[in-house]
Coordinates of C-alpha atoms in Angstrom, one line a residue:
X1 CA 18.0 -21.8 -63.5
X2 CA 19.3 -22.9 -66.4
X3 CA 23.9 -23.7 -66.5
X4 CA 26.9 -24.0 -68.3
X5 CA 26.7 -27.4 -68.2
X6 CA 23.9 -28.0 -71.1
X7 CA 24.5 -29.5 -73.8
X8 CA 25.1 -26.6 -76.3
X9 CA 26.3 -28.2 -80.0
X10 CA 29.9 -28.6 -79.3
X11 CA 30.7 -28.7 -83.4
X12 CA 32.2 -32.8 -82.8
X13 CA 29.4 -33.6 -84.7
X14 CA 29.7 -35.2 -88.2
X15 CA 29.1 -33.7 -91.5
X16 CA 25.3 -34.4 -91.9
X17 CA 23.6 -33.7 -95.4
X18 CA 21.9 -31.1 -96.2
X19 CA 19.0 -31.8 -95.8
X20 CA 19.1 -32.9 -91.7
X21 CA 19.9 -29.6 -91.3
X22 CA 17.3 -28.4 -92.9
X23 CA 14.8 -30.5 -91.4
X24 CA 16.1 -29.7 -88.2
X25 CA 15.1 -25.3 -89.1
X26 CA 11.4 -26.6 -90.0
X27 CA 11.5 -29.3 -86.8
X28 CA 12.6 -26.1 -84.5
X29 CA 9.7 -23.9 -85.9
X30 CA 7.2 -26.3 -85.3
X31 CA 7.5 -26.7 -81.4
X32 CA 8.8 -23.5 -81.0
X33 CA 5.6 -21.4 -82.7
X34 CA 2.9 -23.4 -80.7
X35 CA 5.8 -22.3 -77.0
X36 CA 6.1 -19.3 -77.8
X37 CA 1.8 -18.8 -78.5
X38 CA 1.3 -20.7 -75.1
X39 CA 4.4 -19.1 -72.5
X40 CA 2.0 -15.7 -73.7
X41 CA -1.6 -17.9 -73.4
X42 CA -0.8 -17.9 -69.7
X43 CA 0.1 -15.3 -69.0
X44 CA -3.4 -13.4 -70.5
X45 CA -5.6 -16.0 -69.4
X46 CA -3.8 -15.5 -65.9
X47 CA -4.2 -11.2 -66.3
X48 CA -8.3 -11.6 -67.5
X49 CA -8.6 -14.7 -65.0
X50 CA -7.5 -11.6 -61.9
X51 CA -9.1 -8.2 -63.2
X52 CA -11.7 -10.7 -63.3
X53 CA -11.9 -11.1 -59.6
X54 CA -10.7 -7.6 -58.1
X55 CA -14.5 -6.8 -60.4
X56 CA -16.9 -9.5 -58.6
X57 CA -16.9 -11.8 -61.5
X58 CA -15.0 -14.8 -61.6
X59 CA -14.1 -16.8 -64.5
X60 CA -14.3 -20.5 -62.7
X61 CA -11.9 -22.5 -66.2
X62 CA -10.0 -20.3 -65.9
X63 CA -6.8 -21.7 -63.6
X64 CA -8.8 -25.9 -65.9
X65 CA -7.4 -23.9 -68.9
X66 CA -4.4 -23.2 -67.4
X67 CA -3.7 -26.2 -66.3
X68 CA -4.8 -27.9 -69.9
X69 CA -2.1 -25.9 -72.0
X70 CA 0.5 -25.3 -69.4
X71 CA 1.8 -29.3 -69.5
X72 CA 0.8 -28.5 -73.1
X73 CA 3.8 -25.2 -72.3
X74 CA 5.8 -28.8 -69.8
X75 CA 6.4 -30.8 -72.7
X76 CA 6.7 -28.1 -75.4
X77 CA 9.7 -26.1 -73.7
X78 CA 11.6 -29.6 -72.6
X79 CA 11.3 -30.2 -77.1
X80 CA 12.8 -27.1 -77.4
X81 CA 15.0 -27.6 -74.9
X82 CA 16.2 -30.4 -77.1
X83 CA 16.6 -28.6 -80.3
X84 CA 18.7 -25.8 -78.9
X85 CA 20.8 -28.1 -75.6
X86 CA 19.5 -26.4 -73.4
X87 CA 19.3 -29.9 -71.2
X88 CA 20.8 -29.7 -67.7
X89 CA 24.0 -31.5 -67.6
X90 CA 27.7 -32.6 -65.1
X91 CA 29.5 -31.8 -68.4
X92 CA 32.8 -31.3 -66.1
X93 CA 34.4 -34.7 -66.5
X94 CA 33.8 -35.6 -70.0
X95 CA 35.5 -32.7 -70.3
X96 CA 38.7 -33.3 -69.3
X97 CA 38.6 -36.0 -72.0
X98 CA 40.7 -35.9 -75.5
X99 CA 38.2 -34.2 -78.5
X100 CA 36.8 -37.5 -79.8
X101 CA 35.4 -38.8 -76.7
X102 CA 33.2 -35.9 -76.2
X103 CA 32.4 -36.3 -78.8
X104 CA 31.2 -39.5 -78.1
X105 CA 29.4 -38.3 -75.2
X106 CA 27.8 -36.2 -76.8
X107 CA 26.8 -39.4 -78.7
X108 CA 25.3 -41.1 -75.5
X109 CA 23.9 -38.2 -74.5
X110 CA 21.6 -38.0 -77.6
X111 CA 21.3 -41.2 -77.8
X112 CA 20.2 -42.4 -74.3
X113 CA 17.4 -39.7 -74.6
X114 CA 15.9 -41.1 -77.7
X115 CA 16.7 -44.9 -75.6
X116 CA 13.7 -43.1 -72.8
X117 CA 11.2 -41.6 -75.0
X118 CA 11.4 -44.5 -77.3
X119 CA 10.4 -46.8 -73.7
X120 CA 7.7 -44.8 -72.9
X121 CA 6.7 -43.8 -75.6
X122 CA 3.4 -46.9 -75.7
X123 CA 3.1 -46.3 -72.1
X124 CA 2.4 -41.7 -73.1
X125 CA -0.4 -43.3 -75.2
X126 CA -1.9 -45.7 -73.3
X127 CA -1.7 -42.8 -70.6
X128 CA -3.6 -40.7 -73.1
X129 CA -6.2 -43.5 -73.1
X130 CA -7.0 -43.8 -69.5
X131 CA -7.1 -40.0 -69.4
X132 CA -10.2 -40.1 -72.1
X133 CA -12.7 -41.1 -69.0
X134 CA -12.2 -39.0 -66.8
X135 CA -14.2 -35.2 -67.7
X136 CA -12.7 -32.0 -66.9
X137 CA -16.0 -30.5 -64.9
X138 CA -15.1 -26.8 -65.3
X139 CA -14.7 -27.4 -69.0
X140 CA -16.4 -29.8 -69.7
X141 CA -13.3 -31.2 -71.6
X142 CA -12.0 -34.6 -71.6
X143 CA -8.4 -34.9 -70.3
X144 CA -7.9 -37.0 -73.3
X145 CA -7.0 -33.0 -73.7
X146 CA -4.3 -31.9 -71.8
X147 CA -2.7 -35.6 -70.8
X148 CA -2.4 -35.8 -75.1
X149 CA 0.7 -33.5 -74.9
X150 CA 2.4 -36.1 -73.6
X151 CA 3.1 -38.6 -76.0
X152 CA 2.7 -35.4 -79.3
X153 CA 5.3 -34.1 -76.9
X154 CA 8.2 -37.4 -76.5
X155 CA 7.0 -37.9 -80.1
X156 CA 8.7 -34.6 -81.4
X157 CA 11.3 -35.1 -79.3
X158 CA 12.1 -38.9 -80.7
X159 CA 12.0 -36.6 -84.7
X160 CA 14.1 -34.4 -82.5
X161 CA 17.1 -36.3 -81.4
X162 CA 16.9 -38.1 -84.2
X163 CA 18.0 -35.7 -86.3
X164 CA 20.8 -35.4 -83.8
X165 CA 21.7 -38.6 -84.2
X166 CA 21.6 -37.6 -87.7
X167 CA 24.3 -35.8 -87.4
X168 CA 27.1 -38.0 -85.9
X169 CA 29.3 -40.3 -86.7
X170 CA 28.2 -44.0 -87.4
X171 CA 30.9 -45.3 -85.8
X172 CA 29.7 -43.2 -82.4
X173 CA 26.6 -43.8 -82.8
X174 CA 26.9 -47.8 -82.9
X175 CA 28.9 -48.1 -80.3
X176 CA 26.5 -46.4 -77.8
X177 CA 24.1 -48.7 -79.8
X178 CA 26.2 -51.6 -78.7
X179 CA 26.7 -49.8 -75.3
X180 CA 23.0 -49.4 -74.2
X181 CA 22.4 -52.8 -75.5
X182 CA 24.5 -54.7 -73.4
X183 CA 23.0 -52.6 -70.5
X184 CA 19.9 -53.9 -71.8
X185 CA 20.9 -57.4 -71.4
X186 CA 23.2 -56.9 -68.7
X187 CA 20.8 -56.1 -66.9
X188 CA 17.5 -58.0 -68.1
X189 CA 20.1 -61.5 -66.8
X190 CA 20.0 -59.9 -63.6
X191 CA 17.4 -59.5 -62.3
X192 CA 16.8 -62.8 -60.7
X193 CA 19.7 -61.8 -58.6
X194 CA 18.7 -58.5 -58.3
X195 CA 14.7 -59.2 -57.1
X196 CA 16.9 -61.7 -54.7
X197 CA 18.4 -59.1 -52.8
X198 CA 15.6 -56.3 -51.7
X199 CA 16.6 -52.3 -51.6
X200 CA 20.4 -53.0 -52.3
X201 CA 19.7 -53.4 -55.7
X202 CA 17.9 -49.7 -56.1
X203 CA 22.9 -49.2 -55.3
X204 CA 22.8 -50.3 -58.9
X205 CA 20.1 -48.0 -60.1
X206 CA 20.3 -45.4 -57.7
X207 CA 23.9 -44.5 -57.9
X208 CA 25.5 -47.1 -60.4
X209 CA 23.2 -47.0 -63.0
X210 CA 22.5 -43.2 -62.3
X211 CA 25.6 -41.8 -61.6
X212 CA 26.4 -43.4 -64.9
X213 CA 24.8 -42.0 -67.0
X214 CA 25.8 -38.0 -65.0
X215 CA 28.5 -38.3 -64.9
X216 CA 28.4 -39.1 -68.9
X217 CA 26.9 -35.3 -69.6
X218 CA 23.1 -37.5 -70.2
X219 CA 21.2 -34.8 -68.8
X220 CA 20.2 -35.5 -65.8
X221 CA 16.3 -34.8 -66.1
X222 CA 16.6 -37.7 -68.4
X223 CA 19.1 -40.7 -66.6
X224 CA 16.2 -40.2 -63.9
X225 CA 13.5 -41.0 -65.9
X226 CA 15.9 -43.2 -66.9
X227 CA 17.2 -45.2 -63.8
X228 CA 13.1 -44.9 -62.7
X229 CA 12.3 -47.3 -65.4
X230 CA 14.9 -49.4 -65.4
X231 CA 14.0 -50.0 -61.8
X232 CA 10.9 -49.8 -62.9
X233 CA 11.3 -53.2 -65.9
X234 CA 14.0 -55.7 -64.0
X235 CA 13.1 -55.4 -60.7
X236 CA 9.2 -55.4 -60.1
X237 CA 5.6 -55.8 -62.6
X238 CA 5.3 -51.6 -62.8
X239 CA 3.4 -51.3 -65.6
X240 CA 5.6 -47.7 -66.5
X241 CA 2.0 -45.9 -67.5
X242 CA 3.2 -44.7 -63.8
X243 CA 5.9 -43.3 -64.9
X244 CA 3.9 -40.9 -66.8
X245 CA 1.7 -40.0 -64.8
X246 CA 4.3 -39.0 -61.7
X247 CA 5.5 -36.7 -64.6
X248 CA 2.9 -35.7 -65.7
X249 CA 1.4 -34.9 -61.7
X250 CA 5.1 -33.7 -60.9
X251 CA 4.7 -31.4 -64.0
X252 CA 1.8 -30.2 -63.4
X253 CA 0.9 -27.7 -59.8
X254 CA -0.1 -24.8 -61.0
X255 CA 1.8 -23.8 -58.3
X256 CA 5.2 -24.8 -60.9
X257 CA 3.5 -21.9 -63.6
X258 CA 5.2 -19.8 -61.2
X259 CA 7.8 -20.9 -63.3
X260 CA 8.0 -19.6 -67.3
X261 CA 5.6 -15.9 -66.1
X262 CA 9.4 -15.5 -63.6
X263 CA 11.7 -16.9 -66.3
X264 CA 9.7 -14.2 -68.8
X265 CA 9.8 -11.5 -66.3
X266 CA 14.0 -12.3 -65.6
X267 CA 13.8 -11.8 -69.1
X268 CA 11.7 -8.8 -69.8
X269 CA 13.5 -6.6 -66.4
X270 CA 16.7 -7.3 -69.3
X271 CA 15.7 -5.8 -72.2
X272 CA 14.0 -2.8 -70.7
X273 CA 17.3 -1.4 -69.1
X274 CA 15.1 -1.8 -65.2
X275 CA 18.2 -3.4 -64.3
X276 CA 20.8 -2.1 -65.6
X277 CA 19.5 1.4 -63.9
X278 CA 19.6 -0.7 -60.4
X279 CA 22.7 -1.1 -61.0
X280 CA 23.6 2.6 -62.2
X281 CA 21.4 3.9 -59.4
X282 CA 24.4 1.9 -56.3
X283 CA 26.7 2.5 -59.2
X284 CA 26.1 6.9 -58.1
X285 CA 26.1 5.5 -53.9
X286 CA 28.2 3.3 -53.4
X287 CA 31.7 3.4 -55.9
X288 CA 33.7 5.9 -55.2
X289 CA 33.7 4.3 -50.9
X290 CA 37.1 1.0 -50.5
X291 CA 35.6 -1.8 -52.1
X292 CA 31.6 0.0 -53.1
X293 CA 31.4 -1.9 -56.8
X294 CA 32.2 -5.4 -55.2
X295 CA 29.2 -4.2 -52.3
X296 CA 27.4 -2.6 -55.5
X297 CA 27.9 -5.9 -57.3
X298 CA 25.9 -7.3 -53.8
X299 CA 22.9 -5.2 -54.0
X300 CA 22.6 -5.4 -57.6
X301 CA 22.0 -8.4 -56.3
X302 CA 19.7 -8.7 -53.7
X303 CA 17.4 -7.5 -55.5
X304 CA 17.7 -8.5 -58.8
X305 CA 17.4 -12.4 -57.4
X306 CA 13.5 -11.1 -55.9
X307 CA 12.5 -10.1 -59.9
X308 CA 14.0 -13.1 -61.7
X309 CA 14.4 -15.9 -59.6
X310 CA 16.7 -17.7 -62.1
X311 CA 20.7 -17.4 -61.3
X312 CA 22.2 -17.7 -64.4
X313 CA 19.3 -14.6 -64.8
X314 CA 20.8 -12.1 -62.5
X315 CA 24.0 -13.3 -62.2
X316 CA 24.1 -12.2 -66.9
X317 CA 21.7 -9.1 -65.5
X318 CA 25.1 -7.7 -63.5
X319 CA 28.0 -9.0 -64.5
X320 CA 28.0 -7.2 -68.1
X321 CA 27.8 -4.2 -66.5
X322 CA 29.3 -3.6 -63.6
X323 CA 32.7 -5.9 -65.2
X324 CA 34.4 -3.2 -67.3
X325 CA 34.7 -0.5 -64.4
X326 CA 36.1 -3.4 -61.8
X327 CA 38.5 -3.9 -64.4
X328 CA 39.2 -0.4 -64.4
X329 CA 39.2 -0.2 -60.7
X330 CA 42.6 -2.8 -61.3
X331 CA 40.4 -6.5 -59.4
X332 CA 41.6 -9.2 -61.4
X333 CA 39.8 -11.4 -63.1
X334 CA 39.2 -14.8 -60.8
X335 CA 38.1 -12.3 -57.9
X336 CA 35.6 -10.9 -60.4
X337 CA 34.3 -14.5 -60.9
X338 CA 34.4 -15.6 -57.5
X339 CA 32.7 -12.6 -55.4
X340 CA 29.9 -13.0 -59.2
X341 CA 29.5 -16.7 -58.6
X342 CA 30.2 -16.0 -54.7
X343 CA 26.8 -14.0 -55.0
X344 CA 24.3 -15.9 -57.0
X345 CA 25.2 -19.0 -53.7
X346 CA 24.1 -16.2 -50.7
X347 CA 21.1 -14.6 -53.6
X348 CA 19.5 -18.1 -53.3
X349 CA 16.5 -17.2 -50.8
X350 CA 15.7 -13.9 -52.3
X351 CA 11.6 -14.6 -53.2
X352 CA 10.7 -15.1 -55.7
X353 CA 12.9 -17.6 -56.2
X354 CA 12.3 -20.9 -57.9
X355 CA 13.4 -23.3 -55.4
X356 CA 11.9 -21.5 -52.5
X357 CA 8.5 -21.7 -56.1
X358 CA 9.9 -26.3 -55.9
X359 CA 10.0 -26.7 -52.5
X360 CA 7.0 -24.9 -51.4
X361 CA 5.3 -27.6 -54.4
X362 CA 6.7 -30.6 -53.1
X363 CA 6.6 -30.3 -49.2
X364 CA 3.1 -28.0 -48.3
X365 CA 5.3 -25.2 -46.9
X366 CA 3.5 -22.0 -47.5
X367 CA 5.0 -19.4 -50.2
X368 CA 4.0 -16.6 -48.2
X369 CA 6.2 -17.8 -45.5
X370 CA 8.5 -18.6 -46.9
X371 CA 8.9 -15.7 -48.9
X372 CA 8.8 -13.3 -45.8
X373 CA 12.1 -15.7 -44.9
X374 CA 14.4 -15.7 -47.2
X375 CA 15.1 -12.3 -46.9
X376 CA 16.9 -11.9 -43.9
X377 CA 18.9 -14.7 -44.6
X378 CA 20.2 -13.6 -48.4
X379 CA 21.0 -9.8 -46.2
X380 CA 23.2 -12.0 -43.5
X381 CA 25.4 -13.7 -46.0
X382 CA 25.6 -10.4 -47.9
X383 CA 26.6 -8.3 -45.0
X384 CA 29.8 -12.2 -44.5
X385 CA 30.3 -11.5 -48.5
X386 CA 31.3 -7.8 -48.0
X387 CA 32.9 -8.0 -45.1
X388 CA 34.9 -10.1 -47.2
X389 CA 35.0 -8.2 -50.1
X390 CA 36.2 -5.0 -48.3
X391 CA 39.6 -7.1 -47.1
X392 CA 40.6 -8.7 -50.9
X393 CA 39.8 -5.0 -51.9
X394 CA 43.5 -3.8 -50.5
X395 CA 44.9 -5.5 -51.9
X396 CA 42.7 -5.6 -55.1
X397 CA 41.6 -2.3 -55.7
X398 CA 42.7 1.1 -56.9
X399 CA 40.7 4.1 -55.2
X400 CA 42.8 6.7 -55.7
X401 CA 41.0 7.4 -60.0
X402 CA 37.9 7.0 -58.1
X403 CA 36.0 10.6 -57.5
X404 CA 32.3 10.6 -56.0
X405 CA 29.9 11.2 -57.8
X406 CA 27.8 14.0 -57.2
X407 CA 24.5 14.6 -55.5
X408 CA 22.8 15.6 -58.9
X409 CA 23.9 13.1 -60.4
X410 CA 23.1 10.6 -57.3
X411 CA 19.6 12.2 -57.2
X412 CA 18.4 11.8 -61.3
X413 CA 20.2 8.3 -60.7
X414 CA 17.6 7.3 -57.8
X415 CA 15.2 8.8 -60.1
X416 CA 16.2 6.8 -63.0
X417 CA 15.5 3.6 -61.1
X418 CA 12.5 4.8 -59.0
X419 CA 10.5 2.7 -61.1
X420 CA 12.5 -0.5 -61.2
X421 CA 12.9 -0.5 -57.8
X422 CA 9.8 -0.8 -57.3
X423 CA 9.2 -3.8 -58.9
X424 CA 11.2 -6.2 -56.6
X425 CA 9.5 -5.2 -53.8
X426 CA 5.7 -5.1 -55.6
X427 CA 6.8 -8.8 -55.6
X428 CA 7.4 -9.5 -52.7
X429 CA 4.8 -7.4 -51.1
X430 CA 1.4 -8.7 -52.8
X431 CA 2.6 -12.3 -52.0
X432 CA 3.0 -11.8 -48.3
X433 CA -0.1 -9.6 -47.9
X434 CA -2.7 -12.2 -49.6
X435 CA -3.0 -9.5 -51.8
X436 CA -2.1 -12.3 -55.3
X437 CA -0.6 -15.8 -55.5
X438 CA 3.1 -16.3 -56.5
X439 CA 1.9 -17.5 -60.2
X440 CA -0.2 -13.9 -60.4
X441 CA 2.3 -12.3 -58.6
X442 CA 3.8 -13.2 -61.4
X443 CA 1.3 -12.3 -63.9
X444 CA 1.2 -7.8 -62.4
X445 CA 5.7 -8.4 -62.6
X446 CA 5.0 -8.4 -66.3
X447 CA 2.5 -6.5 -66.5
X448 CA 3.8 -3.8 -64.8
X449 CA 7.1 -4.4 -67.2
X450 CA 5.8 -4.0 -70.1
X451 CA 4.0 -0.4 -69.1
X452 CA 7.7 0.7 -67.8
X453 CA 9.8 -0.5 -71.1
X454 CA 6.8 1.1 -73.3
X455 CA 6.5 4.0 -71.4
X456 CA 9.4 5.4 -69.6
X457 CA 12.4 2.3 -70.2
X458 CA 11.8 3.0 -74.6
X459 CA 14.2 1.0 -76.4
X460 CA 14.1 -2.4 -75.3
X461 CA 11.2 -3.6 -76.1
X462 CA 10.1 -4.5 -79.9
X463 CA 7.6 -6.9 -81.7
X464 CA 10.9 -8.8 -83.1
X465 CA 12.0 -9.3 -79.9
X466 CA 9.4 -11.3 -79.0
X467 CA 9.1 -14.4 -80.0
X468 CA 12.7 -15.7 -79.2
X469 CA 12.1 -14.7 -76.0
X470 CA 8.7 -16.4 -75.5
X471 CA 10.6 -19.6 -77.3
X472 CA 13.9 -18.4 -74.9
X473 CA 11.1 -18.5 -71.5
X474 CA 9.9 -22.0 -73.9
X475 CA 12.7 -23.6 -73.4
X476 CA 13.5 -22.6 -70.3
X477 CA 11.0 -23.5 -68.2
X478 CA 10.9 -26.9 -70.2
X479 CA 13.2 -27.9 -69.1
X480 CA 12.6 -27.4 -65.8
X481 CA 9.6 -28.6 -65.3
X482 CA 11.3 -32.3 -67.2
X483 CA 13.7 -32.2 -63.7
X484 CA 10.2 -32.0 -61.8
X485 CA 8.8 -34.5 -63.7
X486 CA 11.2 -37.2 -63.5
X487 CA 12.1 -36.5 -59.7
X488 CA 9.2 -37.3 -59.3
X489 CA 9.5 -40.0 -60.5
X490 CA 12.3 -41.4 -58.5
X491 CA 12.0 -39.7 -55.9
X492 CA 8.1 -42.1 -56.3
X493 CA 10.0 -45.5 -57.6
X494 CA 12.2 -44.8 -54.1
X495 CA 9.6 -44.5 -52.4
X496 CA 7.3 -48.1 -52.7
X497 CA 10.3 -49.5 -52.5
X498 CA 10.3 -48.9 -48.7
X499 CA 13.8 -46.3 -48.9
X500 CA 12.2 -44.0 -48.0
X501 CA 11.5 -45.7 -44.6
X502 CA 14.9 -46.9 -43.8
X503 CA 16.4 -43.1 -44.6
X504 CA 14.1 -42.7 -42.1
X505 CA 14.7 -44.5 -39.8
X506 CA 18.1 -43.8 -40.0
X507 CA 18.3 -40.5 -40.3
X508 CA 15.5 -40.0 -37.1
X509 CA 18.5 -42.0 -35.2
X510 CA 21.4 -40.2 -35.9
X511 CA 23.9 -39.0 -32.9
X512 CA 23.7 -34.9 -31.8
X513 CA 19.3 -36.0 -32.4
X514 CA 18.8 -32.1 -34.0
X515 CA 22.1 -31.1 -34.1
X516 CA 23.7 -34.1 -35.7
X517 CA 20.4 -34.1 -38.3
X518 CA 20.8 -30.2 -39.5
X519 CA 24.8 -31.4 -39.6
X520 CA 24.3 -34.0 -41.7
X521 CA 21.9 -32.1 -43.9
X522 CA 23.8 -29.1 -44.4
X523 CA 26.7 -31.5 -45.6
X524 CA 24.1 -33.9 -47.8
X525 CA 22.4 -30.3 -49.6
X526 CA 26.3 -28.6 -50.0
X527 CA 27.1 -32.0 -52.3
X528 CA 23.5 -32.5 -53.7
X529 CA 23.4 -28.6 -55.4
X530 CA 27.2 -30.1 -56.6
X531 CA 26.4 -32.8 -58.2
X532 CA 22.4 -33.0 -58.7
X533 CA 21.9 -28.5 -58.9
X534 CA 18.9 -27.3 -56.9
X535 CA 15.9 -28.4 -58.0
X536 CA 16.2 -32.4 -58.2
X537 CA 17.2 -31.9 -55.5
X538 CA 14.3 -30.6 -53.4
X539 CA 11.9 -33.4 -55.7
X540 CA 13.9 -36.0 -54.6
X541 CA 14.8 -36.0 -51.0
X542 CA 12.0 -32.9 -50.0
X543 CA 9.7 -34.6 -49.5
X544 CA 10.9 -37.8 -47.1
X545 CA 13.5 -35.6 -45.0
X546 CA 11.1 -33.1 -43.7
X547 CA 9.1 -35.8 -42.2
X548 CA 12.1 -36.1 -40.6
X549 CA 12.9 -32.6 -38.6
X550 CA 9.0 -31.8 -38.1
X551 CA 10.2 -34.7 -35.8
X552 CA 12.8 -32.9 -34.1
X553 CA 11.9 -30.0 -33.4
X554 CA 12.9 -28.0 -36.2
X555 CA 10.4 -26.4 -38.1
X556 CA 9.9 -26.3 -42.1
X557 CA 10.5 -22.7 -42.7
X558 CA 14.1 -22.8 -41.4
X559 CA 14.3 -26.4 -42.6
X560 CA 14.2 -24.3 -45.6
X561 CA 16.4 -21.9 -45.3
X562 CA 19.4 -24.6 -44.4
X563 CA 18.6 -26.3 -47.1
X564 CA 18.5 -24.2 -49.8
X565 CA 21.5 -22.0 -49.3
X566 CA 23.2 -25.2 -48.9
X567 CA 22.0 -26.0 -52.0
X568 CA 23.2 -23.7 -53.7
X569 CA 26.8 -23.5 -51.8
X570 CA 27.0 -26.6 -54.3
X571 CA 25.5 -25.3 -56.7
X572 CA 28.1 -23.2 -57.2
X573 CA 31.1 -24.5 -55.6
X574 CA 33.8 -25.8 -58.3
X575 CA 34.8 -28.3 -60.1
X576 CA 31.7 -30.5 -59.9
X577 CA 29.2 -26.8 -59.1
X578 CA 27.3 -26.2 -62.4
X579 CA 26.8 -22.5 -61.8
X580 CA 30.2 -21.2 -61.9
X581 CA 30.7 -22.3 -64.8
X582 CA 28.0 -20.1 -65.9
X583 CA 29.6 -17.6 -63.6
X584 CA 32.7 -18.5 -66.0
X585 CA 30.5 -18.1 -69.7
X586 CA 28.8 -14.6 -67.9
X587 CA 31.5 -13.9 -67.1
X588 CA 34.0 -14.2 -69.8
X589 CA 36.4 -15.8 -66.9
X590 CA 38.5 -19.4 -67.3
X591 CA 36.6 -21.5 -64.9
X592 CA 40.6 -21.9 -63.7
X593 CA 41.0 -17.8 -63.0
X594 CA 38.8 -18.8 -60.0
X595 CA 39.9 -22.0 -58.4
X596 CA 41.9 -20.5 -55.9
X597 CA 40.7 -17.4 -55.4
X598 CA 36.7 -18.1 -54.7
X599 CA 37.2 -20.9 -51.0
X600 CA 37.7 -18.2 -49.6
X601 CA 33.8 -16.7 -50.4
X602 CA 32.4 -20.0 -50.2
X603 CA 34.2 -20.6 -47.4
X604 CA 32.6 -17.2 -45.5
X605 CA 29.8 -18.5 -46.6
X606 CA 29.6 -21.2 -44.8
X607 CA 30.6 -19.5 -41.4
X608 CA 27.7 -17.6 -42.1
X609 CA 25.5 -20.7 -43.1
X610 CA 26.1 -22.1 -39.7
X611 CA 25.2 -19.0 -38.3
X612 CA 21.8 -19.6 -39.6
X613 CA 21.4 -23.0 -39.5
X614 CA 21.4 -22.9 -35.2
X615 CA 20.7 -19.3 -35.1
X616 CA 16.6 -20.0 -36.2
X617 CA 15.5 -16.2 -36.3
X618 CA 16.7 -15.8 -38.7
X619 CA 14.2 -17.6 -40.7
X620 CA 11.5 -17.5 -38.7
X621 CA 11.8 -14.1 -36.5
X622 CA 9.3 -12.6 -38.6
X623 CA 6.7 -15.2 -39.5

């Protein structure tokens, strides 16, 4: 899920006093340790709940406690993501500027986050007081215990941003402050005009302000929330507690609890060596044939995607193992990068994809149906990419020096890989057959991976590495969940404005009926995937477009496959696709190396996507 566009430390900051570094280090520990413990607690609570239910002694309060800890995990994880610079951003445009301008944009990114948190702090406090009148049915606790996570998270995030600003030049801080004050004053002065033009005012906030923030490198989640907050403050009398409440609601769906658990599972798969042994088996089986290592990469991405649920984790598990050997065989860096990025787009629907979980959460589509439907479309696109890879291999690979692996080697690597190969099938079967929910099966997968790591694939796990792994899980999960929360608040504002009804009417009247609607959706989600990334696009537009798809008689599972794969295509397409640059970093390849070569792969994927769009059987034939 996470991409290269995170706001990593850039080295542009001005020299800061030593106490700033010390304060940052201590604050990071204060947040990371509880966040890591919350991840471990969620795994333990859910696993104990599953075991208790299997012995017909269900723990009635386990889900309620998991929900309380989940909001705390999401908020503290979002703070860790701020501290580590792991909130998702679009930095393509900023990277084209001079280093001086880039430094100013970095200050703007931190300043934008600071302003949002300042605006919502009092609302978060009021929201927490409102929740004190709510009593939790199973535990009997006040709702304040849970809601207190929001103001605590905002406070810690404000402190983190303040320390970050101390690392930036004071001229940059003053310049950013003046800009933000001018924007606020301009919106205040224009409020009567904006109220008078009705829904046309949405263009100012959700196209102009939001677009400027995203292009300037302000983290996407905070840009969504800033645009929503500015809209409500300027043209409505709606209290900002609504924004906080909608963010809470968006982040708190129990189905989303699967996200941190699958992020943790993906890290375990990498640390324990499970991904490595799966790749080794595929390499021994196919490495000698023409384009064999390309087939291995495609097969490995299909297998690993079913475990980690994160595109970055998928590529990080596969590329370092395969790229050295592929380079030895004569494949150019640009070709390797193009194939890796295309395979990431291809495997978006392989369960348990985090995007599948998000789309089920916001649209109500059955998660079991999505898990069942997601495999065949990915296999079709893998076949399309295999054809392109074989064509390209004739120009890239030197097959004369590749001997066929002896049968004994193939059997040995298979025996070693069998325990790891069982994991993706265990996950999919448990959900599809109704044995466990998507959240529960991730816990089972974690327990299975721990057993394999300790008893079968020894040497990867250590107590010393546990805390960093759990903190990394909290950071990535917090970044994802905050995007979902901010996008939920923005979607509510758009719905209340009447925009959703206008959009529904416009989309329902597209020429060409069902075919026209599918084509427009295809293009729209490719663009949205390129600019916004998958989850925020789904949270924003899923609730608006899925009812229209049903009006046209389009099966909701089929439509889910179409929009997810379209977003995946945009996500990996240069120059804006965020995950394209993640593939560059993971593969150690410069972005320009793949700019020309990738289009044959993306073009093939687009043709395959058209086939999947207009042949619904590939998506719903096995439901």
